[in-house]
Coordinates of C-alpha atoms and ligand atoms in Angstrom, one line a residue:
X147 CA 103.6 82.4 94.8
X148 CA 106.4 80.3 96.4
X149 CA 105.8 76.9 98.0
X150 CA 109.5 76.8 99.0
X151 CA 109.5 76.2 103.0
X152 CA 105.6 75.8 103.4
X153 CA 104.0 73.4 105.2
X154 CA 101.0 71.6 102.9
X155 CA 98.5 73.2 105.7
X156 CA 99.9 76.3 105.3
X157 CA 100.1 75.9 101.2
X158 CA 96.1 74.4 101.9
X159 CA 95.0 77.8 104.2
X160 CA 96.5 79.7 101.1
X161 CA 94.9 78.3 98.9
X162 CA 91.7 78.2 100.7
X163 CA 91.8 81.7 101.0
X164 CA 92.8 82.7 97.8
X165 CA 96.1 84.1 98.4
X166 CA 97.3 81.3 96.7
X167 CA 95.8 79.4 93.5
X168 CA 96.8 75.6 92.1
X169 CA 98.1 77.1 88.7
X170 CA 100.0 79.9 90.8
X171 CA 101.9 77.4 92.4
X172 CA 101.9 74.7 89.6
X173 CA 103.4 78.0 87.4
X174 CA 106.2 78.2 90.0
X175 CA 107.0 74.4 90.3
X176 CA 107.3 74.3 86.8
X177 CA 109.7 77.4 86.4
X178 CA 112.1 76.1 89.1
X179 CA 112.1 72.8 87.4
X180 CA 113.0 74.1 84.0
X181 CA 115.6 76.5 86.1
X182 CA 117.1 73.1 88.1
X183 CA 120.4 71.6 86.6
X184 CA 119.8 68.6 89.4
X185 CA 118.4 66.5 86.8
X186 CA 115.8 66.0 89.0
X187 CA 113.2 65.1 86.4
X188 CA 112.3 62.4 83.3
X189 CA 109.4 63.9 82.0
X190 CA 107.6 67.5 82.4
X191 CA 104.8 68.0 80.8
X192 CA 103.5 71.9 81.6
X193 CA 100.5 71.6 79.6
X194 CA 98.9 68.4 81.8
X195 CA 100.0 69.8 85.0
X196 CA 98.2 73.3 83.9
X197 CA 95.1 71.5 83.1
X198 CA 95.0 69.8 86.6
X199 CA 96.0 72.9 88.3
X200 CA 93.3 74.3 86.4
X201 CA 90.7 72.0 87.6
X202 CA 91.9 71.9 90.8
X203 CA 91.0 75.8 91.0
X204 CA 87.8 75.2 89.7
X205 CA 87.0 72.5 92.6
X206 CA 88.2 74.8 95.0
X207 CA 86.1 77.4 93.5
X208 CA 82.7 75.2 94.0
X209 CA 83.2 74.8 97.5
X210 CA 85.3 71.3 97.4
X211 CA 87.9 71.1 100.1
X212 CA 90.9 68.7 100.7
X213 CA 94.6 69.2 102.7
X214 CA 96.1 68.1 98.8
X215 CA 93.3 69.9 96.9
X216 CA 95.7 72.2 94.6
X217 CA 99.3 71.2 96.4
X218 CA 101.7 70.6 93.6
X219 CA 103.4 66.6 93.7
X220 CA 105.7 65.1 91.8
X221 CA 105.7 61.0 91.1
X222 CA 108.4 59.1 90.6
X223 CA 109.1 57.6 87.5
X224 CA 108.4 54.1 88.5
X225 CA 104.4 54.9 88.7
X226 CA 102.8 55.1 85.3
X227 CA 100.9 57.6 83.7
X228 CA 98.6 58.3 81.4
X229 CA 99.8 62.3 80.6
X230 CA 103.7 61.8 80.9
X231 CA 105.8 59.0 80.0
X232 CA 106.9 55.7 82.1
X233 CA 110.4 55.1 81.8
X234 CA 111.3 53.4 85.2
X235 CA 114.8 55.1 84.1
X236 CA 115.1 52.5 81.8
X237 CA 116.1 52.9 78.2
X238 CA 113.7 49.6 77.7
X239 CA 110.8 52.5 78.2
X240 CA 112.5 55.4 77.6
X241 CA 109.4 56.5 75.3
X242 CA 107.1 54.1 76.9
X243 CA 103.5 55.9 77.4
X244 CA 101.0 53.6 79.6
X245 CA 97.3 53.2 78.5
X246 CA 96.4 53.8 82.2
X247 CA 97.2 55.9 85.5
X248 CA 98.7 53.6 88.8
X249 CA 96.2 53.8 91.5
X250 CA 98.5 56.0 93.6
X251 CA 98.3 58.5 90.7
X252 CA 94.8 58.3 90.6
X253 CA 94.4 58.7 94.0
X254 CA 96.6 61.8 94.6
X255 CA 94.4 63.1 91.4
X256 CA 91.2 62.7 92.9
X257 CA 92.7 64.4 96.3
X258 CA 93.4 67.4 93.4
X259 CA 97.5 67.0 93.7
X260 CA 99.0 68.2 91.2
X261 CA 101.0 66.4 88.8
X262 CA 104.2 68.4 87.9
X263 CA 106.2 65.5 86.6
X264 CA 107.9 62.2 86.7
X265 CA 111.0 62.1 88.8
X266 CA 114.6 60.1 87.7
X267 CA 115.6 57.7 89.5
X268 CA 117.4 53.8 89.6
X269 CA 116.6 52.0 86.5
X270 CA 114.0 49.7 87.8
X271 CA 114.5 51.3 91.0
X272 CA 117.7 48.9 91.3
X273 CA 120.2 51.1 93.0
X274 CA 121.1 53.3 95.9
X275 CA 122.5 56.3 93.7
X276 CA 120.6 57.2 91.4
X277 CA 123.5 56.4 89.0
X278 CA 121.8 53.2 87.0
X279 CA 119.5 55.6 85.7
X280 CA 119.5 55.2 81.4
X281 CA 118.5 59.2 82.5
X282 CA 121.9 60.2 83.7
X283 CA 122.6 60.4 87.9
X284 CA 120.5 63.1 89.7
X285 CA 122.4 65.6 92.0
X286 CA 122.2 66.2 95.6
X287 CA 121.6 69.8 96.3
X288 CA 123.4 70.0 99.7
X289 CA 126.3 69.2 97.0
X290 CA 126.1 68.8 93.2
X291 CA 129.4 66.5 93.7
X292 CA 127.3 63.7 95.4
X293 CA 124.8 61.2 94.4
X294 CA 121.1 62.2 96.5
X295 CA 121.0 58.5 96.9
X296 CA 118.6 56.1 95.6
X297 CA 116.5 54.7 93.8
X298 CA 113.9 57.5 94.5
X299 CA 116.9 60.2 93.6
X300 CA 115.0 61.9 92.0
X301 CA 112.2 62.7 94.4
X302 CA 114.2 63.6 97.0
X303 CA 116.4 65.6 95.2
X304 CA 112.9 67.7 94.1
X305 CA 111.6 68.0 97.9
X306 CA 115.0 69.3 99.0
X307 CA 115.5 71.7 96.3
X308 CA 112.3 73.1 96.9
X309 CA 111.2 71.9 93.3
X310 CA 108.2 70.2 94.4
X311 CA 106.9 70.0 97.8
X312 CA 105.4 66.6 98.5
X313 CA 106.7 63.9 96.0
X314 CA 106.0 59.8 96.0
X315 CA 108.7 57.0 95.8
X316 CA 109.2 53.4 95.8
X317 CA 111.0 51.2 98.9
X318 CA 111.7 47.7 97.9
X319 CA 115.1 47.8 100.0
X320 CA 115.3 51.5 101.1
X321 CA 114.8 53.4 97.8
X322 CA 112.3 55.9 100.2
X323 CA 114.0 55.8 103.5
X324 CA 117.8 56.1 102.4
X325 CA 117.6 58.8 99.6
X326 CA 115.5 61.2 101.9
X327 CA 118.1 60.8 104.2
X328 CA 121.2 61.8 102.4
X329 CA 118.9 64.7 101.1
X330 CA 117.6 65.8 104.6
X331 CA 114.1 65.2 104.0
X332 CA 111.5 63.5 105.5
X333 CA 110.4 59.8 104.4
X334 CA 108.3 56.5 104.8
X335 CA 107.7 53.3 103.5
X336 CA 104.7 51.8 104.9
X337 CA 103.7 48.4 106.0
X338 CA 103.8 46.0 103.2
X339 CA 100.2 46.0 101.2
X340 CA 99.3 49.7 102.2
X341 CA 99.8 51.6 99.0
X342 CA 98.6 49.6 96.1
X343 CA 101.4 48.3 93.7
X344 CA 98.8 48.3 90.9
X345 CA 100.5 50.6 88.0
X346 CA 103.7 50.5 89.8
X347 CA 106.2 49.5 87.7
X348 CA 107.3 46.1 89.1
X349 CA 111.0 45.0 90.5
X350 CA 110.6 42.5 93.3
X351 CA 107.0 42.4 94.0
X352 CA 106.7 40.8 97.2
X353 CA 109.2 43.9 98.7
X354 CA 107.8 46.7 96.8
X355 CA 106.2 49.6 98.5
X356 CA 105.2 53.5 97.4
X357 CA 105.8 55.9 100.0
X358 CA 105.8 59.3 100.8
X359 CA 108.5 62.4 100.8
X360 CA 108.4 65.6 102.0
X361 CA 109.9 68.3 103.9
X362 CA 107.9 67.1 107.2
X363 CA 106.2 63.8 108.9
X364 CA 103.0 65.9 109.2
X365 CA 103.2 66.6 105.2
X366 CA 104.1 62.6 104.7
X367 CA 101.4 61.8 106.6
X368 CA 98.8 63.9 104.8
X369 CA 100.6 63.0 101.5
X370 CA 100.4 59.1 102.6
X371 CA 96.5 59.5 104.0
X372 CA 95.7 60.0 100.2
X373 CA 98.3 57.5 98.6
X374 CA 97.3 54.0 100.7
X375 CA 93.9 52.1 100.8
X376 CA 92.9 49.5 100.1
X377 CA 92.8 48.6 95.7
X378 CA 91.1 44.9 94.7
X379 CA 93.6 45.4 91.7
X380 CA 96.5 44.7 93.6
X381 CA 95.9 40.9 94.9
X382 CA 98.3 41.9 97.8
X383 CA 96.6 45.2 99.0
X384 CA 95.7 44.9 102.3
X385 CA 92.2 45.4 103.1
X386 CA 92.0 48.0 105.8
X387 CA 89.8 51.0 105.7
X388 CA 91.6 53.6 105.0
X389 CA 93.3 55.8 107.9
X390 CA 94.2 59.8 108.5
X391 CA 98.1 59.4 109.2
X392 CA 98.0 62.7 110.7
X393 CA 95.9 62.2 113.7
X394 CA 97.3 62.2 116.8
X395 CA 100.5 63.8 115.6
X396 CA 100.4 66.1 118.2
X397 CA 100.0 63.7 121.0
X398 CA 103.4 63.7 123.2
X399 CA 106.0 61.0 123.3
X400 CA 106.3 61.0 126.9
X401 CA 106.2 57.0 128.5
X402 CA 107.5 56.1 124.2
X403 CA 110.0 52.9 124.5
X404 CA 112.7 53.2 121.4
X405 CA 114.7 50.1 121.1
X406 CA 118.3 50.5 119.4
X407 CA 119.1 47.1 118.1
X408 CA 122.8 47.0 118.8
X409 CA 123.7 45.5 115.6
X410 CA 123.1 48.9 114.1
X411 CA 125.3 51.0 116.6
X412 CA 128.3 48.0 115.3
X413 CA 131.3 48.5 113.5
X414 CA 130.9 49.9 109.8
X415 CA 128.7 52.9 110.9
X416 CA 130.5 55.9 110.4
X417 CA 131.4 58.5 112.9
X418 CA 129.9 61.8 111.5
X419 CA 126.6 59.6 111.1
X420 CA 126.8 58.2 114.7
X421 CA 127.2 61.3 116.2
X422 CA 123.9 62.7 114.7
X423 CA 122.2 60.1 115.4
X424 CA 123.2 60.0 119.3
X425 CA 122.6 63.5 119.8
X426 CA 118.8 62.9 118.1
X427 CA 118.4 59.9 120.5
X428 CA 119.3 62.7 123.5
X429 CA 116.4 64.8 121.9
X430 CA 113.7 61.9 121.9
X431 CA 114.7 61.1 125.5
X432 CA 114.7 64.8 126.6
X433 CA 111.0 64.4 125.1
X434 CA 110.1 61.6 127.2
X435 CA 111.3 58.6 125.5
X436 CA 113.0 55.9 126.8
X437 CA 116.0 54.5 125.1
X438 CA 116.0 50.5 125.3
X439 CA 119.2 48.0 124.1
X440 CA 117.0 45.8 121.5
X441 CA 119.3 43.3 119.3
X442 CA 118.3 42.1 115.9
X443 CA 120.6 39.6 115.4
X444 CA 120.4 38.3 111.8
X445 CA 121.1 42.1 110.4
X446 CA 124.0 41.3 108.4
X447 CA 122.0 38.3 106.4
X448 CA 119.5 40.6 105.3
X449 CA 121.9 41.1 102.8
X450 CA 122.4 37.9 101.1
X451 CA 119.0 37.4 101.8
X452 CA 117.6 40.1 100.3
X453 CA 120.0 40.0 97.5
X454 CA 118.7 36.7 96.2
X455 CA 114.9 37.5 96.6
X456 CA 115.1 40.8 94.9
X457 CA 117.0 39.5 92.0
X458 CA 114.7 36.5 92.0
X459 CA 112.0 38.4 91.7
X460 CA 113.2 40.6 89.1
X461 CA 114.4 38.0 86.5
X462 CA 110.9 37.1 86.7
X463 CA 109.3 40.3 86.7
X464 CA 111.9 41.5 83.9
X465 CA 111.2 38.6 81.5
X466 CA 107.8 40.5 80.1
X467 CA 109.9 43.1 78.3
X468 CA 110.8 41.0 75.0
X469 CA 110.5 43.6 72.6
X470 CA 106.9 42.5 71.3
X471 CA 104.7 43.8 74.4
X472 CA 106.3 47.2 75.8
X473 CA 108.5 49.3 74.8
X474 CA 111.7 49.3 73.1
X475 CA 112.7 46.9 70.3
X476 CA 115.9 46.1 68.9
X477 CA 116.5 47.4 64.9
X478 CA 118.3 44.9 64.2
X479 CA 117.1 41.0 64.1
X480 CA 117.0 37.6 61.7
X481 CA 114.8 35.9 63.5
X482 CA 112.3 35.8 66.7
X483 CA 115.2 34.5 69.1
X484 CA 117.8 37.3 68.1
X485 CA 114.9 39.6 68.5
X486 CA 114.3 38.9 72.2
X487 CA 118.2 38.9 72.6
X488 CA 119.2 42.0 71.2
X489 CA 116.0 44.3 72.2
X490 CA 117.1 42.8 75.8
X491 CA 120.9 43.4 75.7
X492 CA 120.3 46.9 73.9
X493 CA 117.6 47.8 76.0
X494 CA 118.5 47.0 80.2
X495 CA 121.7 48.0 82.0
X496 CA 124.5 46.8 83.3
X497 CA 122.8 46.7 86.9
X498 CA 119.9 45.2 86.0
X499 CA 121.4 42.8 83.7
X500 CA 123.3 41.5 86.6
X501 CA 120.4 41.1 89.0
X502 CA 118.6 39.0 85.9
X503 CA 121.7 36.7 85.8
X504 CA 121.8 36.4 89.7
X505 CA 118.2 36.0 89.5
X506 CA 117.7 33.3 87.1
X507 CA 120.8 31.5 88.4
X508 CA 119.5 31.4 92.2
X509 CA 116.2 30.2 90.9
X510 CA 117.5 27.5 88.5
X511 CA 117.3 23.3 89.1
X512 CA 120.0 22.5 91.5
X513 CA 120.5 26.0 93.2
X514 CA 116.9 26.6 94.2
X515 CA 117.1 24.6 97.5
X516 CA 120.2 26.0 98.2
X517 CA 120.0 29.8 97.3
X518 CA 116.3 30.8 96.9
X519 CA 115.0 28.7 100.1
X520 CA 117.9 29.4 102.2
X521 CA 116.7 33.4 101.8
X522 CA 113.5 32.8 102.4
X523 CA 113.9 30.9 105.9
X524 CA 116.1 34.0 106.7
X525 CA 113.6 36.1 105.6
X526 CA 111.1 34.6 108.5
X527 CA 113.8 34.5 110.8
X528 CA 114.6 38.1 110.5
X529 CA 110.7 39.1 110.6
X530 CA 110.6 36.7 113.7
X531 CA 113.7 38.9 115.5
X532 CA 111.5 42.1 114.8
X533 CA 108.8 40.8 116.4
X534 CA 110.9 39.9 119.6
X535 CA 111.9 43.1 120.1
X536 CA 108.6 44.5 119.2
X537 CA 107.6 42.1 122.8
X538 CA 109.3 45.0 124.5
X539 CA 109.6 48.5 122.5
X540 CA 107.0 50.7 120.5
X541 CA 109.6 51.8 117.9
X542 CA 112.8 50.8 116.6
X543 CA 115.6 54.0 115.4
X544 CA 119.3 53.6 114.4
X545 CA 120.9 55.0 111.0
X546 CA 119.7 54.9 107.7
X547 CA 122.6 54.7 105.9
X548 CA 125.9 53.7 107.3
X549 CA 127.5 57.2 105.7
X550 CA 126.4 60.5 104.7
X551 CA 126.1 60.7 100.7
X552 CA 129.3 59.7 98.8
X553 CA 130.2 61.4 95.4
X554 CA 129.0 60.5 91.9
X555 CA 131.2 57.9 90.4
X556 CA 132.9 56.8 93.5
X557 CA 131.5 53.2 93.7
X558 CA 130.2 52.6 90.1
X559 CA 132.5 49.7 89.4
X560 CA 131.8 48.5 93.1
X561 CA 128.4 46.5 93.4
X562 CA 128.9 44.8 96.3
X563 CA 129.9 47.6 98.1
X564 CA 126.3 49.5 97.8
X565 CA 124.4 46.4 98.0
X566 CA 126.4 46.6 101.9
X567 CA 125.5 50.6 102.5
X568 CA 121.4 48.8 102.3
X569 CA 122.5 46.7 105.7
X570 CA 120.0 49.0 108.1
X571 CA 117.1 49.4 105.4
X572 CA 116.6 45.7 104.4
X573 CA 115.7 44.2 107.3
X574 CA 111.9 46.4 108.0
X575 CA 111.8 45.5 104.1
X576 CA 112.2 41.8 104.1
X577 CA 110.0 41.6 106.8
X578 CA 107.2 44.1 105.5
X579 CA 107.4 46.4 108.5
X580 CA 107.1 50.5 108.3
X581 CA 110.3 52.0 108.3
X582 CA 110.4 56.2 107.8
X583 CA 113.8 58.7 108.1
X584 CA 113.6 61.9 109.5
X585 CA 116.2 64.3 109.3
X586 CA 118.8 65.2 112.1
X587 CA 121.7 66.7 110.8
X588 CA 124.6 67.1 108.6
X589 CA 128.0 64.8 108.9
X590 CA 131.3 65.1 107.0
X591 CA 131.0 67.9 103.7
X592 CA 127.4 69.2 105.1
X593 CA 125.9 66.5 103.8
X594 CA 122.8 65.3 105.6
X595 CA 121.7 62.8 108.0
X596 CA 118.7 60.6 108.5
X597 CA 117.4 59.0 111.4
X598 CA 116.0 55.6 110.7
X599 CA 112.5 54.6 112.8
X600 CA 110.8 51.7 112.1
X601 CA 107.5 50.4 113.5
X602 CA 105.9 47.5 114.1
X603 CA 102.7 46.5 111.0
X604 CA 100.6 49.2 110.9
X605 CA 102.6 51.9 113.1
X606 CA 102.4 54.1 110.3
X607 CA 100.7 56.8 112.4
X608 CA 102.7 56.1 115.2
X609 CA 106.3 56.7 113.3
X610 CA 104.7 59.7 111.6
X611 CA 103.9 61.2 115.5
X612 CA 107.5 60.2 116.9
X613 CA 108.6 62.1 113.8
X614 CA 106.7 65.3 114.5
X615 CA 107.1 65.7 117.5
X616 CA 111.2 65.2 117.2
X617 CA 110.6 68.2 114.1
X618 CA 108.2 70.3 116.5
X619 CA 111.8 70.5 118.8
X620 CA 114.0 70.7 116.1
X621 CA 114.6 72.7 112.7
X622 CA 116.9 70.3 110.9
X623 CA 113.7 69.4 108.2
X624 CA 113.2 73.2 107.7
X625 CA 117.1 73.4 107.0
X626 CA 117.9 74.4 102.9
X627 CA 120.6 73.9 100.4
X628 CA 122.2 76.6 99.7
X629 CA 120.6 78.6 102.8
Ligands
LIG289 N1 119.4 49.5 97.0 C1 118.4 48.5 97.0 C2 118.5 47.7 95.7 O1 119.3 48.1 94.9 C3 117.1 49.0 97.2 C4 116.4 49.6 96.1 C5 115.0 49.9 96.3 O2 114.5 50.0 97.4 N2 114.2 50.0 95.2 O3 117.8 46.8 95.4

């Protein structure tokens, strides 16, 4: 009962006509997990996922249908759960159980996905490796050398390897769009306010998205259908009824204008990337669209920009684990003060320790006005360049990353140096725009390639067709490790 390489309509048909069954495939999920030395995965519970397999059999059975209704899915470990634990890859919850499912968990449950396990990633989802995880680094399975990329490592790494075929993740900078690149899967990060951040762990909340992975656009669309809506739990859920992503998909691309800001074509991009991602531009044109020289000029302050929000945010967001409310606690203490220092020094890493410390510095009496405020004009100013080349282009594409994957342990004592590799994913995130990656090929060491498209608010469906169609003419998402 292998899900490896099916489509979710095709997994849907089979298990529609009983060739297939939820705990047949849940059963195989779980064996290729256990069999995985990717590190792929926090928590596995068999027993919950059986039960909802179980039940999602028994649905079935009574006549109940639905495109997820029995498809296994695997949920990164920044979403909590009721059934498995929620660590965020942080020591600070490394038994941490939640009272409560996130409303993208209880979503995909109603659609009767399957729940085969929490996925490792960033702690706090502050990275791009997957190496700040209190977990240990996942592995990319294209090569067990390099890092799958991050934060959503883990989820990635579990849709490539064939581990899981649909999985969710988090995007506050690119944790969705850059690690299903440098895995050679498909993923996007919707408009700002589609997926509910309710029960999602929080790092910098006014940047924080789920989104969907997957082999395909047409399985991120139907995994992203299920995922977004609108939740009055989340006071920044946008209220829009809720939409089939994958209508329309097959619609052509002919007439389609794709602007390539030039500022992502500039020095720093590598050539192995480049070259994939000129000979998928070749492909969209030979499929109708036209390319059109767009410039987003303020792309290199995203950076800075983004890099005193985020930590801004987190300090903030950070301050609630004190040892008293969740989580771990230091076991050794005098008083209340030395409590709250020592559960806190024991308990976060080095990465996120430095973002509290940037954090609370940019935010503090006397740097405010020049640090916090300063990023949040850029901020506008970069949504307002978006939306000047939006005046003339339906989509935007350039890289994802500036290189393929590099190899665990290469850039660990080199921050600043990743927080650069985020220069083409910050800027949809500051401004709250869609932004997906779709697969297109392998650079230096076979490692893959994403192609970055990002859409104006609420292109979702749009992105998801451009992607589609580019995979309806190409095999580079049906591609395996290994194969
Ligand atoms: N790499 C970026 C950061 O470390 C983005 C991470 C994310 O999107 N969660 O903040």
């Amino acid at each position: 009962m292998r899900f490896e390489s099916r489509s979710v309509r095709a997994l849907a048909a089979g298990l529609e006509d009983g060739s297939l069954s939820a705990v047949g495939l849940t059963r195989d999920a779980l064996e290729r997990i256990a069999a995985s030395d990717l590190n792929a995965f926090i928590d596995v519970q068999p027993e919950a996922s059986l039960a909802q397999a179980r039940a999602a059999d028994a649905r079935r059975a009574s006549g109940q249908r639905g495109a997820l209704l029995g498809v296994p899915v695997a949920h990164k470990d920044i979403f909590v759960t009721r059934d498995w634990r929620s660590t965020a890859g942080s020591k600070m919850l490394a038994d941490y159980r939640s009272p409560f499912d996130a409303t993208v968990v209880e979503r995909l449950a109603q659609a009767g996905a399957v729940c085969v396990g929490k996925t490792n990633c960033d702690e706090f989802a502050m990275g791009s490796s997957n190496e700040n995880s209190y977990f240990g680094a996942a592995r990319n399975p294209w090569d067990p050398a390099a890092i799958p990329g991050g934060s959503s490592g883990g989820s990635a790494v579990a849709v490539a390897a064939g581990l899981a075929p649909l999985a969710t993740g988090t995007d506050t900078g690119g944790s969705v769009r850059q690690p299903a690149a440098m895995c050679g899967i498909t993923g996007i990060k919707p408009t700002y306010g589609r997926v509910s951040r309710w029960g999602m762990i929080a790092y910098a909340s006014s940047l924080d998205q789920g989104g969907a992975m997957a082999r395909s656009a047409e399985d991120c669309a139907l995994l992203l259908s299920a995922m977004a809506g609108f939740d009055p739990r989340d006071s920044t859920s946008l209220e829009r009824p809720d939409e089939d992503f994958a209508r329309g998909l097959d619609q052509p691309l002919a007439g389609l204008r794709v602007g390539l800001p030039r500022e992502f074509f500039a020095d720093g991009l590598a050539d192995d990337v480049r070259a994939a991602i000129d000979a998928s531009l070749r492909q969209l044109e030979q499929l109708g669209a036209r390319l059109v020289d767009v410039s987003l000029p303020r792309t290199r302050l995203s950076i800075p920009a983004y890099y005193v929000i985020a930590p801004a945010e987190a300090s903030s967001n950070l301050s609630r684990f004190d040892g008293v409310r969740y989580g771990y606690r230091t076991g050794d203490y005098t008083d209340l003060r030395s409590m709250y220092e020592r559960t806190r020094a024991e308990g976060f890493g080095a990465e996120v320790k430095r973002r509290i410390l940037v954090g609370a510095y940019v935010l503090s009496h006397g740097y405010y006005d020049a640090y916090y405020l300063q990023a949040q004009k850029l901020r506008r100013l970069i949504a307002q360049d978006f939306a000047a080349a939006f005046a003339g282009v339906d989509v935007i594409a350039g890289p994802v990353s500036p290189t393929v994957a590099w190899n665990i342990g290469e850039r660990t004592d080199d921050p600043v140096r990743n927080y650069l590799a985020d220069i083409y994913t910050l800027p949809a995130s500051l401004a709250g725009l869609p932004g997906m990656s779709v697969p297109v090929g392998f650079g230096a060491g076979g490692r893959p390639v994403g192609l970055q498209l990002i859409g104006n608010y609420f292109a979702e469906a749009l992105l998801l067709r451009v992607g589609h169609q580019f995979q309806q003419h190409t095999d580079w998402h049906l591609r395996q490790p290994g194969g």
